[in-house]
Structures are given as C-alpha cells and as structure tokens.
C-alpha cells in the first residue's frame, strides 16, 4: 500500500494540502463544508448552500466547485484591484484559469426583482452575490459577492444553483 507524506514549509501550502484532500480522500458531501472552510480561509460560506440545488449530483459537481473556489479565493480580489473592477477585464484575467466567471449582465441588473434573487442573508446581514461561475452555459452556477468590508474583506459564497432568473 502506497502512502504519501507531506512536508509543509510555508503557510500557503496548508491550503493546497487541504484542497488536495477533496479528491485524494474522496470527501463525502456531509463533510464538504467543514473541509472547505479550512481550504479557503478568505471565503465565507452561506449556511444555505447545498449541492442539491445544482442540476447534478455531489459527485459530478464537487471537483468543479473546489476548482472554482480556488480561483475565487486566490485570484478574484487581486483581479478586481488590478483591473479597477472593470468586469470584462476581470473576466478575461480569470478566464486564463479555464473557468467562466462573470457578473450579471446589464439586462439582468436592470431588473430589481430578478436581482433580489442574488441577495443572500448571512448572520443578520444581506449580501448581493452578483458575480458567478458557470459550469455550463445554461446551468449550474456558484454565486458570490465582491470582497466585503462587513466580512473583513472576505468574499461570501452565497448561492449554489441550477440557474436563477435573468
């Protein structure tokens, strides 16, 4: 039986180690959110998140979600700052990681009732999660906020969903 030994020299390596365990240990759905908080300390996770809201099983969605969370955790705030929040430039910057991340379209943002679907209540506060990653063009989204001062600059991962109204 083969075993791996990890020697962690720098603090960022600990996050990478935790992230590798999702696939290596085939982390079960009931343990996902406990593990994900260790793997992505600069993200905050809404209590309402559930893989059951996707069009696909946990097994089908887990690795994509972990990959997306890694890009949001490691690069989103930096891309926003680098490109002064310009959505198309931020999108292009993040696209180099092979994921489709974008804010809601101007058409969607012009509809207050539709945008309200992107509001997430977390610990008595409401946050707008208008940025999202798409697994496929027409389904399976992870919605998240901009870096939020009320969360000490961290990003709220607020919605797992098949698709919201546009």
mmCIF file with all atom_site columns, C-alpha atoms in Angstrom:
data_model
loop_
_atom_site.group_PDB
_atom_site.id
_atom_site.type_symbol
_atom_site.label_atom_id
_atom_site.label_alt_id
_atom_site.label_comp_id
_atom_site.label_asym_id
_atom_site.label_entity_id
_atom_site.label_seq_id
_atom_site.pdbx_PDB_ins_code
_atom_site.Cartn_x
_atom_site.Cartn_y
_atom_site.Cartn_z
_atom_site.occupancy
_atom_site.B_iso_or_equiv
_atom_site.pdbx_formal_charge
_atom_site.auth_seq_id
_atom_site.auth_comp_id
_atom_site.auth_asym_id
_atom_site.auth_atom_id
_atom_site.pdbx_PDB_model_num
ATOM 1   C CA . UNK A 1 1   ? 0.000   0.000  0.000   1.00 0.00 ? 1   UNK A CA 1
ATOM 2   C CA . UNK A 1 2   ? 1.426   3.365  -1.084  1.00 0.00 ? 2   UNK A CA 1
ATOM 3   C CA . UNK A 1 3   ? 1.344   6.300  1.284   1.00 0.00 ? 3   UNK A CA 1
ATOM 4   C CA . UNK A 1 4   ? 2.072   9.972  0.758   1.00 0.00 ? 4   UNK A CA 1
ATOM 5   C CA . UNK A 1 5   ? 3.969   12.121 3.218   1.00 0.00 ? 5   UNK A CA 1
ATOM 6   C CA . UNK A 1 6   ? 3.526   15.888 3.113   1.00 0.00 ? 6   UNK A CA 1
ATOM 7   C CA . UNK A 1 7   ? 6.135   18.322 4.363   1.00 0.00 ? 7   UNK A CA 1
ATOM 8   C CA . UNK A 1 8   ? 4.668   21.815 4.572   1.00 0.00 ? 8   UNK A CA 1
ATOM 9   C CA . UNK A 1 9   ? 7.229   24.608 4.650   1.00 0.00 ? 9   UNK A CA 1
ATOM 10  C CA . UNK A 1 10  ? 5.070   27.709 4.079   1.00 0.00 ? 10  UNK A CA 1
ATOM 11  C CA . UNK A 1 11  ? 1.581   28.641 5.299   1.00 0.00 ? 11  UNK A CA 1
ATOM 12  C CA . UNK A 1 12  ? 0.007   28.741 1.779   1.00 0.00 ? 12  UNK A CA 1
ATOM 13  C CA . UNK A 1 13  ? 0.976   25.091 1.370   1.00 0.00 ? 13  UNK A CA 1
ATOM 14  C CA . UNK A 1 14  ? -1.515  24.192 4.092   1.00 0.00 ? 14  UNK A CA 1
ATOM 15  C CA . UNK A 1 15  ? -4.432  25.458 1.982   1.00 0.00 ? 15  UNK A CA 1
ATOM 16  C CA . UNK A 1 16  ? -3.160  23.484 -1.005  1.00 0.00 ? 16  UNK A CA 1
ATOM 17  C CA . UNK A 1 17  ? -2.895  20.394 1.170   1.00 0.00 ? 17  UNK A CA 1
ATOM 18  C CA . UNK A 1 18  ? -6.499  20.765 2.407   1.00 0.00 ? 18  UNK A CA 1
ATOM 19  C CA . UNK A 1 19  ? -7.697  21.302 -1.170  1.00 0.00 ? 19  UNK A CA 1
ATOM 20  C CA . UNK A 1 20  ? -5.965  18.173 -2.422  1.00 0.00 ? 20  UNK A CA 1
ATOM 21  C CA . UNK A 1 21  ? -7.873  16.053 0.094   1.00 0.00 ? 21  UNK A CA 1
ATOM 22  C CA . UNK A 1 22  ? -11.243 16.531 -1.628  1.00 0.00 ? 22  UNK A CA 1
ATOM 23  C CA . UNK A 1 23  ? -10.177 14.244 -4.452  1.00 0.00 ? 23  UNK A CA 1
ATOM 24  C CA . UNK A 1 24  ? -7.458  12.255 -2.671  1.00 0.00 ? 24  UNK A CA 1
ATOM 25  C CA . UNK A 1 25  ? -9.744  11.186 0.185   1.00 0.00 ? 25  UNK A CA 1
ATOM 26  C CA . UNK A 1 26  ? -12.997 11.427 -1.784  1.00 0.00 ? 26  UNK A CA 1
ATOM 27  C CA . UNK A 1 27  ? -14.504 13.784 0.805   1.00 0.00 ? 27  UNK A CA 1
ATOM 28  C CA . UNK A 1 28  ? -18.177 12.983 1.367   1.00 0.00 ? 28  UNK A CA 1
ATOM 29  C CA . UNK A 1 29  ? -20.886 15.600 0.925   1.00 0.00 ? 29  UNK A CA 1
ATOM 30  C CA . UNK A 1 30  ? -21.669 15.779 4.646   1.00 0.00 ? 30  UNK A CA 1
ATOM 31  C CA . UNK A 1 31  ? -18.023 16.735 5.332   1.00 0.00 ? 31  UNK A CA 1
ATOM 32  C CA . UNK A 1 32  ? -17.617 19.161 2.422   1.00 0.00 ? 32  UNK A CA 1
ATOM 33  C CA . UNK A 1 33  ? -18.349 22.452 4.183   1.00 0.00 ? 33  UNK A CA 1
ATOM 34  C CA . UNK A 1 34  ? -16.190 21.672 7.214   1.00 0.00 ? 34  UNK A CA 1
ATOM 35  C CA . UNK A 1 35  ? -13.255 20.918 4.918   1.00 0.00 ? 35  UNK A CA 1
ATOM 36  C CA . UNK A 1 36  ? -13.900 23.794 2.524   1.00 0.00 ? 36  UNK A CA 1
ATOM 37  C CA . UNK A 1 37  ? -13.633 26.369 5.316   1.00 0.00 ? 37  UNK A CA 1
ATOM 38  C CA . UNK A 1 38  ? -10.085 25.152 6.077   1.00 0.00 ? 38  UNK A CA 1
ATOM 39  C CA . UNK A 1 39  ? -9.128  25.108 2.419   1.00 0.00 ? 39  UNK A CA 1
ATOM 40  C CA . UNK A 1 40  ? -10.364 28.616 1.612   1.00 0.00 ? 40  UNK A CA 1
ATOM 41  C CA . UNK A 1 41  ? -9.953  30.841 4.709   1.00 0.00 ? 41  UNK A CA 1
ATOM 42  C CA . UNK A 1 42  ? -10.587 34.086 2.786   1.00 0.00 ? 42  UNK A CA 1
ATOM 43  C CA . UNK A 1 43  ? -14.043 32.905 1.714   1.00 0.00 ? 43  UNK A CA 1
ATOM 44  C CA . UNK A 1 44  ? -17.205 32.871 3.800   1.00 0.00 ? 44  UNK A CA 1
ATOM 45  C CA . UNK A 1 45  ? -19.851 30.240 3.096   1.00 0.00 ? 45  UNK A CA 1
ATOM 46  C CA . UNK A 1 46  ? -23.574 30.901 3.489   1.00 0.00 ? 46  UNK A CA 1
ATOM 47  C CA . UNK A 1 47  ? -25.348 28.342 5.653   1.00 0.00 ? 47  UNK A CA 1
ATOM 48  C CA . UNK A 1 48  ? -27.972 27.890 2.916   1.00 0.00 ? 48  UNK A CA 1
ATOM 49  C CA . UNK A 1 49  ? -25.518 26.341 0.424   1.00 0.00 ? 49  UNK A CA 1
ATOM 50  C CA . UNK A 1 50  ? -26.423 22.858 -0.770  1.00 0.00 ? 50  UNK A CA 1
ATOM 51  C CA . UNK A 1 51  ? -25.235 20.673 -3.624  1.00 0.00 ? 51  UNK A CA 1
ATOM 52  C CA . UNK A 1 52  ? -28.857 19.555 -4.023  1.00 0.00 ? 52  UNK A CA 1
ATOM 53  C CA . UNK A 1 53  ? -29.633 22.904 -5.649  1.00 0.00 ? 53  UNK A CA 1
ATOM 54  C CA . UNK A 1 54  ? -27.418 22.066 -8.634  1.00 0.00 ? 54  UNK A CA 1
ATOM 55  C CA . UNK A 1 55  ? -28.561 20.112 -11.656 1.00 0.00 ? 55  UNK A CA 1
ATOM 56  C CA . UNK A 1 56  ? -26.166 17.260 -10.970 1.00 0.00 ? 56  UNK A CA 1
ATOM 57  C CA . UNK A 1 57  ? -25.008 15.119 -8.096  1.00 0.00 ? 57  UNK A CA 1
ATOM 58  C CA . UNK A 1 58  ? -22.412 15.985 -5.486  1.00 0.00 ? 58  UNK A CA 1
ATOM 59  C CA . UNK A 1 59  ? -20.010 13.555 -7.166  1.00 0.00 ? 59  UNK A CA 1
ATOM 60  C CA . UNK A 1 60  ? -20.485 15.330 -10.507 1.00 0.00 ? 60  UNK A CA 1
ATOM 61  C CA . UNK A 1 61  ? -20.148 18.844 -9.089  1.00 0.00 ? 61  UNK A CA 1
ATOM 62  C CA . UNK A 1 62  ? -17.588 18.638 -6.252  1.00 0.00 ? 62  UNK A CA 1
ATOM 63  C CA . UNK A 1 63  ? -14.316 18.890 -8.167  1.00 0.00 ? 63  UNK A CA 1
ATOM 64  C CA . UNK A 1 64  ? -15.577 21.764 -10.327 1.00 0.00 ? 64  UNK A CA 1
ATOM 65  C CA . UNK A 1 65  ? -16.794 23.641 -7.221  1.00 0.00 ? 65  UNK A CA 1
ATOM 66  C CA . UNK A 1 66  ? -13.434 23.145 -5.462  1.00 0.00 ? 66  UNK A CA 1
ATOM 67  C CA . UNK A 1 67  ? -11.591 24.380 -8.560  1.00 0.00 ? 67  UNK A CA 1
ATOM 68  C CA . UNK A 1 68  ? -13.866 27.440 -8.834  1.00 0.00 ? 68  UNK A CA 1
ATOM 69  C CA . UNK A 1 69  ? -13.460 28.236 -5.134  1.00 0.00 ? 69  UNK A CA 1
ATOM 70  C CA . UNK A 1 70  ? -9.697  28.067 -5.592  1.00 0.00 ? 70  UNK A CA 1
ATOM 71  C CA . UNK A 1 71  ? -9.772  30.648 -8.381  1.00 0.00 ? 71  UNK A CA 1
ATOM 72  C CA . UNK A 1 72  ? -12.130 32.946 -6.457  1.00 0.00 ? 72  UNK A CA 1
ATOM 73  C CA . UNK A 1 73  ? -10.064 32.589 -3.261  1.00 0.00 ? 73  UNK A CA 1
ATOM 74  C CA . UNK A 1 74  ? -6.660  33.005 -4.867  1.00 0.00 ? 74  UNK A CA 1
ATOM 75  C CA . UNK A 1 75  ? -7.291  35.461 -7.711  1.00 0.00 ? 75  UNK A CA 1
ATOM 76  C CA . UNK A 1 76  ? -10.652 37.281 -7.690  1.00 0.00 ? 76  UNK A CA 1
ATOM 77  C CA . UNK A 1 77  ? -9.831  40.178 -5.335  1.00 0.00 ? 77  UNK A CA 1
ATOM 78  C CA . UNK A 1 78  ? -6.443  40.622 -6.987  1.00 0.00 ? 78  UNK A CA 1
ATOM 79  C CA . UNK A 1 79  ? -8.018  40.722 -10.473 1.00 0.00 ? 79  UNK A CA 1
ATOM 80  C CA . UNK A 1 80  ? -10.587 43.282 -9.306  1.00 0.00 ? 80  UNK A CA 1
ATOM 81  C CA . UNK A 1 81  ? -7.832  45.535 -7.945  1.00 0.00 ? 81  UNK A CA 1
ATOM 82  C CA . UNK A 1 82  ? -5.553  45.047 -10.957 1.00 0.00 ? 82  UNK A CA 1
ATOM 83  C CA . UNK A 1 83  ? -8.315  46.000 -13.399 1.00 0.00 ? 83  UNK A CA 1
ATOM 84  C CA . UNK A 1 84  ? -10.064 48.651 -11.261 1.00 0.00 ? 84  UNK A CA 1
ATOM 85  C CA . UNK A 1 85  ? -13.174 46.472 -11.104 1.00 0.00 ? 85  UNK A CA 1
ATOM 86  C CA . UNK A 1 86  ? -13.745 46.571 -14.884 1.00 0.00 ? 86  UNK A CA 1
ATOM 87  C CA . UNK A 1 87  ? -15.904 43.444 -15.399 1.00 0.00 ? 87  UNK A CA 1
ATOM 88  C CA . UNK A 1 88  ? -14.685 42.444 -18.870 1.00 0.00 ? 88  UNK A CA 1
ATOM 89  C CA . UNK A 1 89  ? -11.040 42.788 -17.887 1.00 0.00 ? 89  UNK A CA 1
ATOM 90  C CA . UNK A 1 90  ? -11.590 40.873 -14.634 1.00 0.00 ? 90  UNK A CA 1
ATOM 91  C CA . UNK A 1 91  ? -13.421 38.171 -16.614 1.00 0.00 ? 91  UNK A CA 1
ATOM 92  C CA . UNK A 1 92  ? -10.547 37.890 -19.081 1.00 0.00 ? 92  UNK A CA 1
ATOM 93  C CA . UNK A 1 93  ? -7.976  37.754 -16.285 1.00 0.00 ? 93  UNK A CA 1
ATOM 94  C CA . UNK A 1 94  ? -9.831  34.950 -14.509 1.00 0.00 ? 94  UNK A CA 1
ATOM 95  C CA . UNK A 1 95  ? -10.606 33.150 -17.768 1.00 0.00 ? 95  UNK A CA 1
ATOM 96  C CA . UNK A 1 96  ? -6.975  32.103 -18.019 1.00 0.00 ? 96  UNK A CA 1
ATOM 97  C CA . UNK A 1 97  ? -7.766  29.533 -15.317 1.00 0.00 ? 97  UNK A CA 1
ATOM 98  C CA . UNK A 1 98  ? -10.226 27.806 -17.636 1.00 0.00 ? 98  UNK A CA 1
ATOM 99  C CA . UNK A 1 99  ? -13.367 28.895 -15.790 1.00 0.00 ? 99  UNK A CA 1
ATOM 100 C CA . UNK A 1 100 ? -16.236 31.132 -16.844 1.00 0.00 ? 100 UNK A CA 1
ATOM 101 C CA . UNK A 1 101 ? -16.629 33.798 -14.127 1.00 0.00 ? 101 UNK A CA 1
ATOM 102 C CA . UNK A 1 102 ? -18.678 36.942 -14.689 1.00 0.00 ? 102 UNK A CA 1
ATOM 103 C CA . UNK A 1 103 ? -21.026 39.469 -13.123 1.00 0.00 ? 103 UNK A CA 1
ATOM 104 C CA . UNK A 1 104 ? -24.697 39.560 -14.023 1.00 0.00 ? 104 UNK A CA 1
ATOM 105 C CA . UNK A 1 105 ? -25.436 41.194 -17.352 1.00 0.00 ? 105 UNK A CA 1
ATOM 106 C CA . UNK A 1 106 ? -26.653 44.802 -17.560 1.00 0.00 ? 106 UNK A CA 1
ATOM 107 C CA . UNK A 1 107 ? -30.047 43.430 -18.661 1.00 0.00 ? 107 UNK A CA 1
ATOM 108 C CA . UNK A 1 108 ? -30.343 41.296 -15.515 1.00 0.00 ? 108 UNK A CA 1
ATOM 109 C CA . UNK A 1 109 ? -29.035 44.106 -13.273 1.00 0.00 ? 109 UNK A CA 1
ATOM 110 C CA . UNK A 1 110 ? -31.763 46.409 -14.624 1.00 0.00 ? 110 UNK A CA 1
ATOM 111 C CA . UNK A 1 111 ? -34.482 44.189 -13.061 1.00 0.00 ? 111 UNK A CA 1
ATOM 112 C CA . UNK A 1 112 ? -34.715 44.780 -9.288  1.00 0.00 ? 112 UNK A CA 1
ATOM 113 C CA . UNK A 1 113 ? -36.955 41.771 -8.640  1.00 0.00 ? 113 UNK A CA 1
ATOM 114 C CA . UNK A 1 114 ? -34.627 39.440 -10.521 1.00 0.00 ? 114 UNK A CA 1
ATOM 115 C CA . UNK A 1 115 ? -31.552 40.889 -8.790  1.00 0.00 ? 115 UNK A CA 1
ATOM 116 C CA . UNK A 1 116 ? -33.159 40.277 -5.410  1.00 0.00 ? 116 UNK A CA 1
ATOM 117 C CA . UNK A 1 117 ? -32.680 36.546 -6.118  1.00 0.00 ? 117 UNK A CA 1
ATOM 118 C CA . UNK A 1 118 ? -28.944 37.223 -5.768  1.00 0.00 ? 118 UNK A CA 1
ATOM 119 C CA . UNK A 1 119 ? -29.329 38.599 -2.232  1.00 0.00 ? 119 UNK A CA 1
ATOM 120 C CA . UNK A 1 120 ? -28.157 36.260 0.498   1.00 0.00 ? 120 UNK A CA 1
ATOM 121 C CA . UNK A 1 121 ? -28.850 36.623 4.207   1.00 0.00 ? 121 UNK A CA 1
ATOM 122 C CA . UNK A 1 122 ? -25.833 35.737 6.299   1.00 0.00 ? 122 UNK A CA 1
ATOM 123 C CA . UNK A 1 123 ? -25.591 36.293 10.052  1.00 0.00 ? 123 UNK A CA 1
ATOM 124 C CA . UNK A 1 124 ? -28.269 39.010 10.040  1.00 0.00 ? 124 UNK A CA 1
ATOM 125 C CA . UNK A 1 125 ? -26.862 40.925 7.065   1.00 0.00 ? 125 UNK A CA 1
ATOM 126 C CA . UNK A 1 126 ? -27.839 40.842 3.389   1.00 0.00 ? 126 UNK A CA 1
ATOM 127 C CA . UNK A 1 127 ? -25.168 40.496 0.706   1.00 0.00 ? 127 UNK A CA 1
ATOM 128 C CA . UNK A 1 128 ? -25.518 40.766 -3.058  1.00 0.00 ? 128 UNK A CA 1
ATOM 129 C CA . UNK A 1 129 ? -23.906 37.836 -4.903  1.00 0.00 ? 129 UNK A CA 1
ATOM 130 C CA . UNK A 1 130 ? -23.990 39.075 -8.473  1.00 0.00 ? 130 UNK A CA 1
ATOM 131 C CA . UNK A 1 131 ? -20.749 37.509 -9.674  1.00 0.00 ? 131 UNK A CA 1
ATOM 132 C CA . UNK A 1 132 ? -20.971 33.852 -10.613 1.00 0.00 ? 132 UNK A CA 1
ATOM 133 C CA . UNK A 1 133 ? -19.080 30.955 -12.058 1.00 0.00 ? 133 UNK A CA 1
ATOM 134 C CA . UNK A 1 134 ? -20.810 28.798 -14.655 1.00 0.00 ? 134 UNK A CA 1
ATOM 135 C CA . UNK A 1 135 ? -20.132 25.115 -15.069 1.00 0.00 ? 135 UNK A CA 1
ATOM 136 C CA . UNK A 1 136 ? -22.113 25.091 -18.295 1.00 0.00 ? 136 UNK A CA 1
ATOM 137 C CA . UNK A 1 137 ? -23.522 27.913 -20.387 1.00 0.00 ? 137 UNK A CA 1
ATOM 138 C CA . UNK A 1 138 ? -27.113 27.188 -19.397 1.00 0.00 ? 138 UNK A CA 1
ATOM 139 C CA . UNK A 1 139 ? -26.902 25.595 -15.925 1.00 0.00 ? 139 UNK A CA 1
ATOM 140 C CA . UNK A 1 140 ? -25.061 25.168 -12.641 1.00 0.00 ? 140 UNK A CA 1
ATOM 141 C CA . UNK A 1 141 ? -23.846 28.372 -11.027 1.00 0.00 ? 141 UNK A CA 1
ATOM 142 C CA . UNK A 1 142 ? -21.940 29.404 -7.923  1.00 0.00 ? 142 UNK A CA 1
ATOM 143 C CA . UNK A 1 143 ? -22.829 32.996 -6.991  1.00 0.00 ? 143 UNK A CA 1
ATOM 144 C CA . UNK A 1 144 ? -20.505 35.107 -4.845  1.00 0.00 ? 144 UNK A CA 1
ATOM 145 C CA . UNK A 1 145 ? -20.072 38.644 -3.583  1.00 0.00 ? 145 UNK A CA 1
ATOM 146 C CA . UNK A 1 146 ? -17.374 41.190 -4.137  1.00 0.00 ? 146 UNK A CA 1
ATOM 147 C CA . UNK A 1 147 ? -14.822 41.393 -1.302  1.00 0.00 ? 147 UNK A CA 1
ATOM 148 C CA . UNK A 1 148 ? -16.990 42.637 1.527   1.00 0.00 ? 148 UNK A CA 1
ATOM 149 C CA . UNK A 1 149 ? -15.882 45.131 4.216   1.00 0.00 ? 149 UNK A CA 1
ATOM 150 C CA . UNK A 1 150 ? -18.522 43.709 6.594   1.00 0.00 ? 150 UNK A CA 1
ATOM 151 C CA . UNK A 1 151 ? -16.708 40.362 6.293   1.00 0.00 ? 151 UNK A CA 1
ATOM 152 C CA . UNK A 1 152 ? -13.215 41.860 6.801   1.00 0.00 ? 152 UNK A CA 1
ATOM 153 C CA . UNK A 1 153 ? -12.661 41.954 3.038   1.00 0.00 ? 153 UNK A CA 1
ATOM 154 C CA . UNK A 1 154 ? -13.565 38.320 2.517   1.00 0.00 ? 154 UNK A CA 1
ATOM 155 C CA . UNK A 1 155 ? -15.880 37.061 -0.249  1.00 0.00 ? 155 UNK A CA 1
ATOM 156 C CA . UNK A 1 156 ? -19.219 35.422 0.506   1.00 0.00 ? 156 UNK A CA 1
ATOM 157 C CA . UNK A 1 157 ? -20.001 32.277 -1.446  1.00 0.00 ? 157 UNK A CA 1
ATOM 158 C CA . UNK A 1 158 ? -23.744 32.683 -1.303  1.00 0.00 ? 158 UNK A CA 1
ATOM 159 C CA . UNK A 1 159 ? -25.629 30.515 -3.795  1.00 0.00 ? 159 UNK A CA 1
ATOM 160 C CA . UNK A 1 160 ? -25.273 27.111 -5.413  1.00 0.00 ? 160 UNK A CA 1
ATOM 161 C CA . UNK A 1 161 ? -27.999 26.826 -8.044  1.00 0.00 ? 161 UNK A CA 1
ATOM 162 C CA . UNK A 1 162 ? -29.016 25.288 -11.338 1.00 0.00 ? 162 UNK A CA 1
ATOM 163 C CA . UNK A 1 163 ? -29.897 28.742 -12.736 1.00 0.00 ? 163 UNK A CA 1
ATOM 164 C CA . UNK A 1 164 ? -31.506 31.962 -11.472 1.00 0.00 ? 164 UNK A CA 1
ATOM 165 C CA . UNK A 1 165 ? -33.933 34.082 -13.472 1.00 0.00 ? 165 UNK A CA 1
ATOM 166 C CA . UNK A 1 166 ? -32.357 36.631 -15.847 1.00 0.00 ? 166 UNK A CA 1
#
